[in-house]
Amino acid sequence: LVKGKKNGKIGAVFKAVNTDNSDDYVACKIILPSKLKSGWREELNKLVKLRGIPNIVPYHAHGTGLNNKEEPYVYIIFDYIDGWNLKEYIKDASAVIDIAFIEQIGEVLLKVLYACQKQNILHGDLHEGNILISKPDTRLINSPKTIWITDFRIWWVSQ
């Protein structure tokens, strides 16, 4: 079941919910095969190498399917991050953008890029739309907003 959609250059990302549990959300990226490079499945292994690295949106699974017009598509499942991308966040008049926030973004970027370098992975598409800011987790006391990096587009990168 699909709740919302954001379009990107090579696909669309949907907020999807498990029909057996209405509180179980994931992000599902849908891509037409014509938009993918050959060998894209092997490139997803790079996301597996980054599994567990803080502030990288976790990858779960991928596969293929047919839409209601019998057209093929590829799907990739990630954690759903409830919040905004940096571009949206900056446009919000109530957003707090202070030195501490800018330092937090810089620190997260450096840590993620260091982890990528250690695995010989290039991000390939780092911009304000692929930096996410999650809302505070209401289940935790004093939960801060968290910075996440997503959409590596690594299937576009030749190494």
PDB file of C-alpha atoms in Angstrom:
ATOM      1  CA  LEU A   1       0.000   0.000   0.000  1.00  0.00           C
ATOM      2  CA  VAL A   2       1.494   3.328  -1.066  1.00  0.00           C
ATOM      3  CA  LYS A   3       1.024   6.511   0.979  1.00  0.00           C
ATOM      4  CA  GLY A   4       3.126   9.230  -0.673  1.00  0.00           C
ATOM      5  CA  LYS A   5       5.524   9.767  -3.531  1.00  0.00           C
ATOM      6  CA  LYS A   6       8.605  11.842  -4.341  1.00  0.00           C
ATOM      7  CA  ASN A   7       9.981  11.846  -7.866  1.00  0.00           C
ATOM      8  CA  GLY A   8      13.697  11.686  -8.603  1.00  0.00           C
ATOM      9  CA  LYS A   9      15.732  11.698 -11.791  1.00  0.00           C
ATOM     10  CA  ILE A  10      15.640   7.931 -12.367  1.00  0.00           C
ATOM     11  CA  GLY A  11      12.679   6.796 -10.291  1.00  0.00           C
ATOM     12  CA  ALA A  12      10.093   7.581  -7.660  1.00  0.00           C
ATOM     13  CA  VAL A  13      10.227   6.920  -3.921  1.00  0.00           C
ATOM     14  CA  PHE A  14       7.037   5.927  -2.147  1.00  0.00           C
ATOM     15  CA  LYS A  15       6.164   5.693   1.522  1.00  0.00           C
ATOM     16  CA  ALA A  16       4.835   2.156   1.686  1.00  0.00           C
ATOM     17  CA  VAL A  17       3.079   0.389   4.544  1.00  0.00           C
ATOM     18  CA  ASN A  18       2.810  -3.301   5.357  1.00  0.00           C
ATOM     19  CA  THR A  19      -0.874  -4.199   4.928  1.00  0.00           C
ATOM     20  CA  ASP A  20      -0.594  -6.567   7.930  1.00  0.00           C
ATOM     21  CA  ASN A  21       0.751  -3.807  10.233  1.00  0.00           C
ATOM     22  CA  SER A  22      -0.303  -0.219   9.596  1.00  0.00           C
ATOM     23  CA  ASP A  23       2.662   1.089  11.649  1.00  0.00           C
ATOM     24  CA  ASP A  24       5.324  -0.681   9.554  1.00  0.00           C
ATOM     25  CA  TYR A  25       6.559   1.874   6.996  1.00  0.00           C
ATOM     26  CA  VAL A  26       9.413   1.582   4.501  1.00  0.00           C
ATOM     27  CA  ALA A  27      10.619   3.672   1.580  1.00  0.00           C
ATOM     28  CA  CYS A  28      10.184   1.878  -1.742  1.00  0.00           C
ATOM     29  CA  LYS A  29      12.092   3.229  -4.735  1.00  0.00           C
ATOM     30  CA  ILE A  30      10.569   2.251  -8.086  1.00  0.00           C
ATOM     31  CA  ILE A  31      12.788   2.440 -11.173  1.00  0.00           C
ATOM     32  CA  LEU A  32      12.086   1.519 -14.778  1.00  0.00           C
ATOM     33  CA  PRO A  33      14.700  -0.963 -16.048  1.00  0.00           C
ATOM     34  CA  SER A  34      15.522   1.371 -18.945  1.00  0.00           C
ATOM     35  CA  LYS A  35      16.941   3.825 -16.392  1.00  0.00           C
ATOM     36  CA  LEU A  36      19.407   1.296 -14.918  1.00  0.00           C
ATOM     37  CA  LYS A  37      22.911   0.360 -16.024  1.00  0.00           C
ATOM     38  CA  SER A  38      23.692  -3.289 -16.624  1.00  0.00           C
ATOM     39  CA  GLY A  39      25.148  -4.804 -13.478  1.00  0.00           C
ATOM     40  CA  TRP A  40      22.988  -2.693 -11.155  1.00  0.00           C
ATOM     41  CA  ARG A  41      22.284  -5.704  -8.910  1.00  0.00           C
ATOM     42  CA  GLU A  42      25.988  -6.127  -8.200  1.00  0.00           C
ATOM     43  CA  GLU A  43      26.201  -2.436  -7.375  1.00  0.00           C
ATOM     44  CA  LEU A  44      23.623  -2.946  -4.604  1.00  0.00           C
ATOM     45  CA  ASN A  45      26.256  -5.052  -2.859  1.00  0.00           C
ATOM     46  CA  LYS A  46      28.015  -1.765  -2.152  1.00  0.00           C
ATOM     47  CA  LEU A  47      25.045  -0.740  -0.022  1.00  0.00           C
ATOM     48  CA  VAL A  48      25.417  -3.999   1.867  1.00  0.00           C
ATOM     49  CA  LYS A  49      29.056  -3.048   2.574  1.00  0.00           C
ATOM     50  CA  LEU A  50      27.769   0.155   4.167  1.00  0.00           C
ATOM     51  CA  ARG A  51      25.118  -1.594   6.270  1.00  0.00           C
ATOM     52  CA  GLY A  52      25.358  -0.544   9.894  1.00  0.00           C
ATOM     53  CA  ILE A  53      27.216   2.698   9.211  1.00  0.00           C
ATOM     54  CA  PRO A  54      25.439   5.418  11.220  1.00  0.00           C
ATOM     55  CA  ASN A  55      23.516   8.029   9.249  1.00  0.00           C
ATOM     56  CA  ILE A  56      23.285   6.024   6.015  1.00  0.00           C
ATOM     57  CA  VAL A  57      19.675   5.110   5.281  1.00  0.00           C
ATOM     58  CA  PRO A  58      19.576   1.301   5.624  1.00  0.00           C
ATOM     59  CA  TYR A  59      18.934  -0.810   2.510  1.00  0.00           C
ATOM     60  CA  HIS A  60      16.761  -3.916   3.024  1.00  0.00           C
ATOM     61  CA  ALA A  61      15.902  -5.665  -0.225  1.00  0.00           C
ATOM     62  CA  HIS A  62      15.269  -5.308  -3.932  1.00  0.00           C
ATOM     63  CA  GLY A  63      13.429  -7.142  -6.690  1.00  0.00           C
ATOM     64  CA  THR A  64      11.399  -6.792  -9.835  1.00  0.00           C
ATOM     65  CA  GLY A  65       7.711  -6.731 -10.611  1.00  0.00           C
ATOM     66  CA  LEU A  66       5.043  -5.768 -13.100  1.00  0.00           C
ATOM     67  CA  ASN A  67       2.741  -2.778 -12.676  1.00  0.00           C
ATOM     68  CA  ASN A  68      -0.999  -2.833 -13.462  1.00  0.00           C
ATOM     69  CA  LYS A  69      -0.134  -2.204 -17.156  1.00  0.00           C
ATOM     70  CA  GLU A  70       2.142  -5.294 -17.160  1.00  0.00           C
ATOM     71  CA  GLU A  71       5.233  -3.043 -17.472  1.00  0.00           C
ATOM     72  CA  PRO A  72       8.363  -4.205 -15.645  1.00  0.00           C
ATOM     73  CA  TYR A  73       9.909  -2.230 -12.814  1.00  0.00           C
ATOM     74  CA  VAL A  74      12.658  -2.617 -10.215  1.00  0.00           C
ATOM     75  CA  TYR A  75      12.020  -1.867  -6.556  1.00  0.00           C
ATOM     76  CA  ILE A  76      14.504  -1.151  -3.774  1.00  0.00           C
ATOM     77  CA  ILE A  77      13.401  -1.100  -0.128  1.00  0.00           C
ATOM     78  CA  PHE A  78      15.012   1.218   2.448  1.00  0.00           C
ATOM     79  CA  ASP A  79      14.137   2.434   5.943  1.00  0.00           C
ATOM     80  CA  TYR A  80      11.541   5.186   5.819  1.00  0.00           C
ATOM     81  CA  ILE A  81      12.895   8.450   7.254  1.00  0.00           C
ATOM     82  CA  ASP A  82      10.084  10.627   8.617  1.00  0.00           C
ATOM     83  CA  GLY A  83      11.179  14.180   7.977  1.00  0.00           C
ATOM     84  CA  TRP A  84      12.500  16.374   5.194  1.00  0.00           C
ATOM     85  CA  ASN A  85      15.328  16.559   2.734  1.00  0.00           C
ATOM     86  CA  LEU A  86      17.719  19.449   3.320  1.00  0.00           C
ATOM     87  CA  LYS A  87      16.243  21.478   0.468  1.00  0.00           C
ATOM     88  CA  GLU A  88      12.740  21.270   1.998  1.00  0.00           C
ATOM     89  CA  TYR A  89      14.062  21.865   5.515  1.00  0.00           C
ATOM     90  CA  ILE A  90      15.838  25.107   4.554  1.00  0.00           C
ATOM     91  CA  LYS A  91      12.650  26.444   2.912  1.00  0.00           C
ATOM     92  CA  ASP A  92      10.656  25.878   6.144  1.00  0.00           C
ATOM     93  CA  ALA A  93      10.442  29.234   7.983  1.00  0.00           C
ATOM     94  CA  SER A  94      10.344  27.473  11.375  1.00  0.00           C
ATOM     95  CA  ALA A  95      13.486  25.387  10.703  1.00  0.00           C
ATOM     96  CA  VAL A  96      16.401  25.949  13.061  1.00  0.00           C
ATOM     97  CA  ILE A  97      19.541  26.507  11.001  1.00  0.00           C
ATOM     98  CA  ASP A  98      22.306  27.503  13.367  1.00  0.00           C
ATOM     99  CA  ILE A  99      26.035  26.806  13.608  1.00  0.00           C
ATOM    100  CA  ALA A 100      25.388  23.586  15.588  1.00  0.00           C
ATOM    101  CA  PHE A 101      23.088  22.277  12.826  1.00  0.00           C
ATOM    102  CA  ILE A 102      25.607  23.140  10.098  1.00  0.00           C
ATOM    103  CA  GLU A 103      28.377  21.441  12.110  1.00  0.00           C
ATOM    104  CA  GLN A 104      26.168  18.357  12.524  1.00  0.00           C
ATOM    105  CA  ILE A 105      25.652  18.118   8.760  1.00  0.00           C
ATOM    106  CA  GLY A 106      29.389  18.553   8.142  1.00  0.00           C
ATOM    107  CA  GLU A 107      30.304  15.891  10.713  1.00  0.00           C
ATOM    108  CA  VAL A 108      27.809  13.379   9.296  1.00  0.00           C
ATOM    109  CA  LEU A 109      29.011  14.016   5.736  1.00  0.00           C
ATOM    110  CA  LEU A 110      32.647  13.513   6.706  1.00  0.00           C
ATOM    111  CA  LYS A 111      31.913  10.277   8.593  1.00  0.00           C
ATOM    112  CA  VAL A 112      29.791   8.847   5.771  1.00  0.00           C
ATOM    113  CA  LEU A 113      32.286   9.825   3.069  1.00  0.00           C
ATOM    114  CA  TYR A 114      35.117   8.315   5.141  1.00  0.00           C
ATOM    115  CA  ALA A 115      33.197   5.021   5.403  1.00  0.00           C
ATOM    116  CA  CYS A 116      32.572   5.117   1.654  1.00  0.00           C
ATOM    117  CA  GLN A 117      36.245   5.762   0.947  1.00  0.00           C
ATOM    118  CA  LYS A 118      37.274   2.799   3.138  1.00  0.00           C
ATOM    119  CA  GLN A 119      34.977   0.591   1.016  1.00  0.00           C
ATOM    120  CA  ASN A 120      36.059   2.171  -2.322  1.00  0.00           C
ATOM    121  CA  ILE A 121      32.562   3.523  -2.887  1.00  0.00           C
ATOM    122  CA  LEU A 122      31.682   6.891  -4.418  1.00  0.00           C
ATOM    123  CA  HIS A 123      28.398   8.503  -3.401  1.00  0.00           C
ATOM    124  CA  GLY A 124      27.804   9.684  -6.963  1.00  0.00           C
ATOM    125  CA  ASP A 125      24.877  12.026  -6.255  1.00  0.00           C
ATOM    126  CA  LEU A 126      25.419  14.028  -3.077  1.00  0.00           C
ATOM    127  CA  HIS A 127      23.175  17.112  -2.956  1.00  0.00           C
ATOM    128  CA  GLU A 128      20.582  18.740  -0.698  1.00  0.00           C
ATOM    129  CA  GLY A 129      17.840  16.383  -1.900  1.00  0.00           C
ATOM    130  CA  ASN A 130      19.797  13.334  -0.696  1.00  0.00           C
ATOM    131  CA  ILE A 131      20.554  14.698   2.774  1.00  0.00           C
ATOM    132  CA  LEU A 132      17.598  13.897   5.006  1.00  0.00           C
ATOM    133  CA  ILE A 133      16.659  15.343   8.388  1.00  0.00           C
ATOM    134  CA  SER A 134      14.451  13.075  10.462  1.00  0.00           C
ATOM    135  CA  LYS A 135      11.940  14.362  12.955  1.00  0.00           C
ATOM    136  CA  PRO A 136      12.814  13.653  16.591  1.00  0.00           C
ATOM    137  CA  ASP A 137      11.830  10.139  17.720  1.00  0.00           C
ATOM    138  CA  THR A 138       8.915  10.685  20.115  1.00  0.00           C
ATOM    139  CA  ARG A 139       9.629   7.325  21.777  1.00  0.00           C
ATOM    140  CA  LEU A 140      12.904   8.686  23.196  1.00  0.00           C
ATOM    141  CA  ILE A 141      13.527  11.436  25.759  1.00  0.00           C
ATOM    142  CA  ASN A 142      15.272  14.488  24.282  1.00  0.00           C
ATOM    143  CA  SER A 143      15.526  12.861  20.868  1.00  0.00           C
ATOM    144  CA  PRO A 144      17.264  15.181  18.384  1.00  0.00           C
ATOM    145  CA  LYS A 145      16.704  15.517  14.679  1.00  0.00           C
ATOM    146  CA  THR A 146      19.031  13.117  12.858  1.00  0.00           C
ATOM    147  CA  ILE A 147      20.909  13.683   9.587  1.00  0.00           C
ATOM    148  CA  TRP A 148      20.779  10.807   7.065  1.00  0.00           C
ATOM    149  CA  ILE A 149      22.494  10.296   3.697  1.00  0.00           C
ATOM    150  CA  THR A 150      20.610   8.451   0.970  1.00  0.00           C
ATOM    151  CA  ASP A 151      20.289   7.747  -2.750  1.00  0.00           C
ATOM    152  CA  PHE A 152      23.841   6.785  -3.595  1.00  0.00           C
ATOM    153  CA  ARG A 153      22.993   6.133  -7.263  1.00  0.00           C
ATOM    154  CA  ILE A 154      25.947   3.810  -7.171  1.00  0.00           C
ATOM    155  CA  TRP A 155      24.612   1.894 -10.146  1.00  0.00           C
ATOM    156  CA  TRP A 156      25.613   4.956 -12.202  1.00  0.00           C
ATOM    157  CA  VAL A 157      29.225   4.972 -11.015  1.00  0.00           C
ATOM    158  CA  SER A 158      31.926   3.129 -12.941  1.00  0.00           C
ATOM    159  CA  GLN A 159      34.907   2.005 -10.873  1.00  0.00           C
TER     160      GLN A 159
END
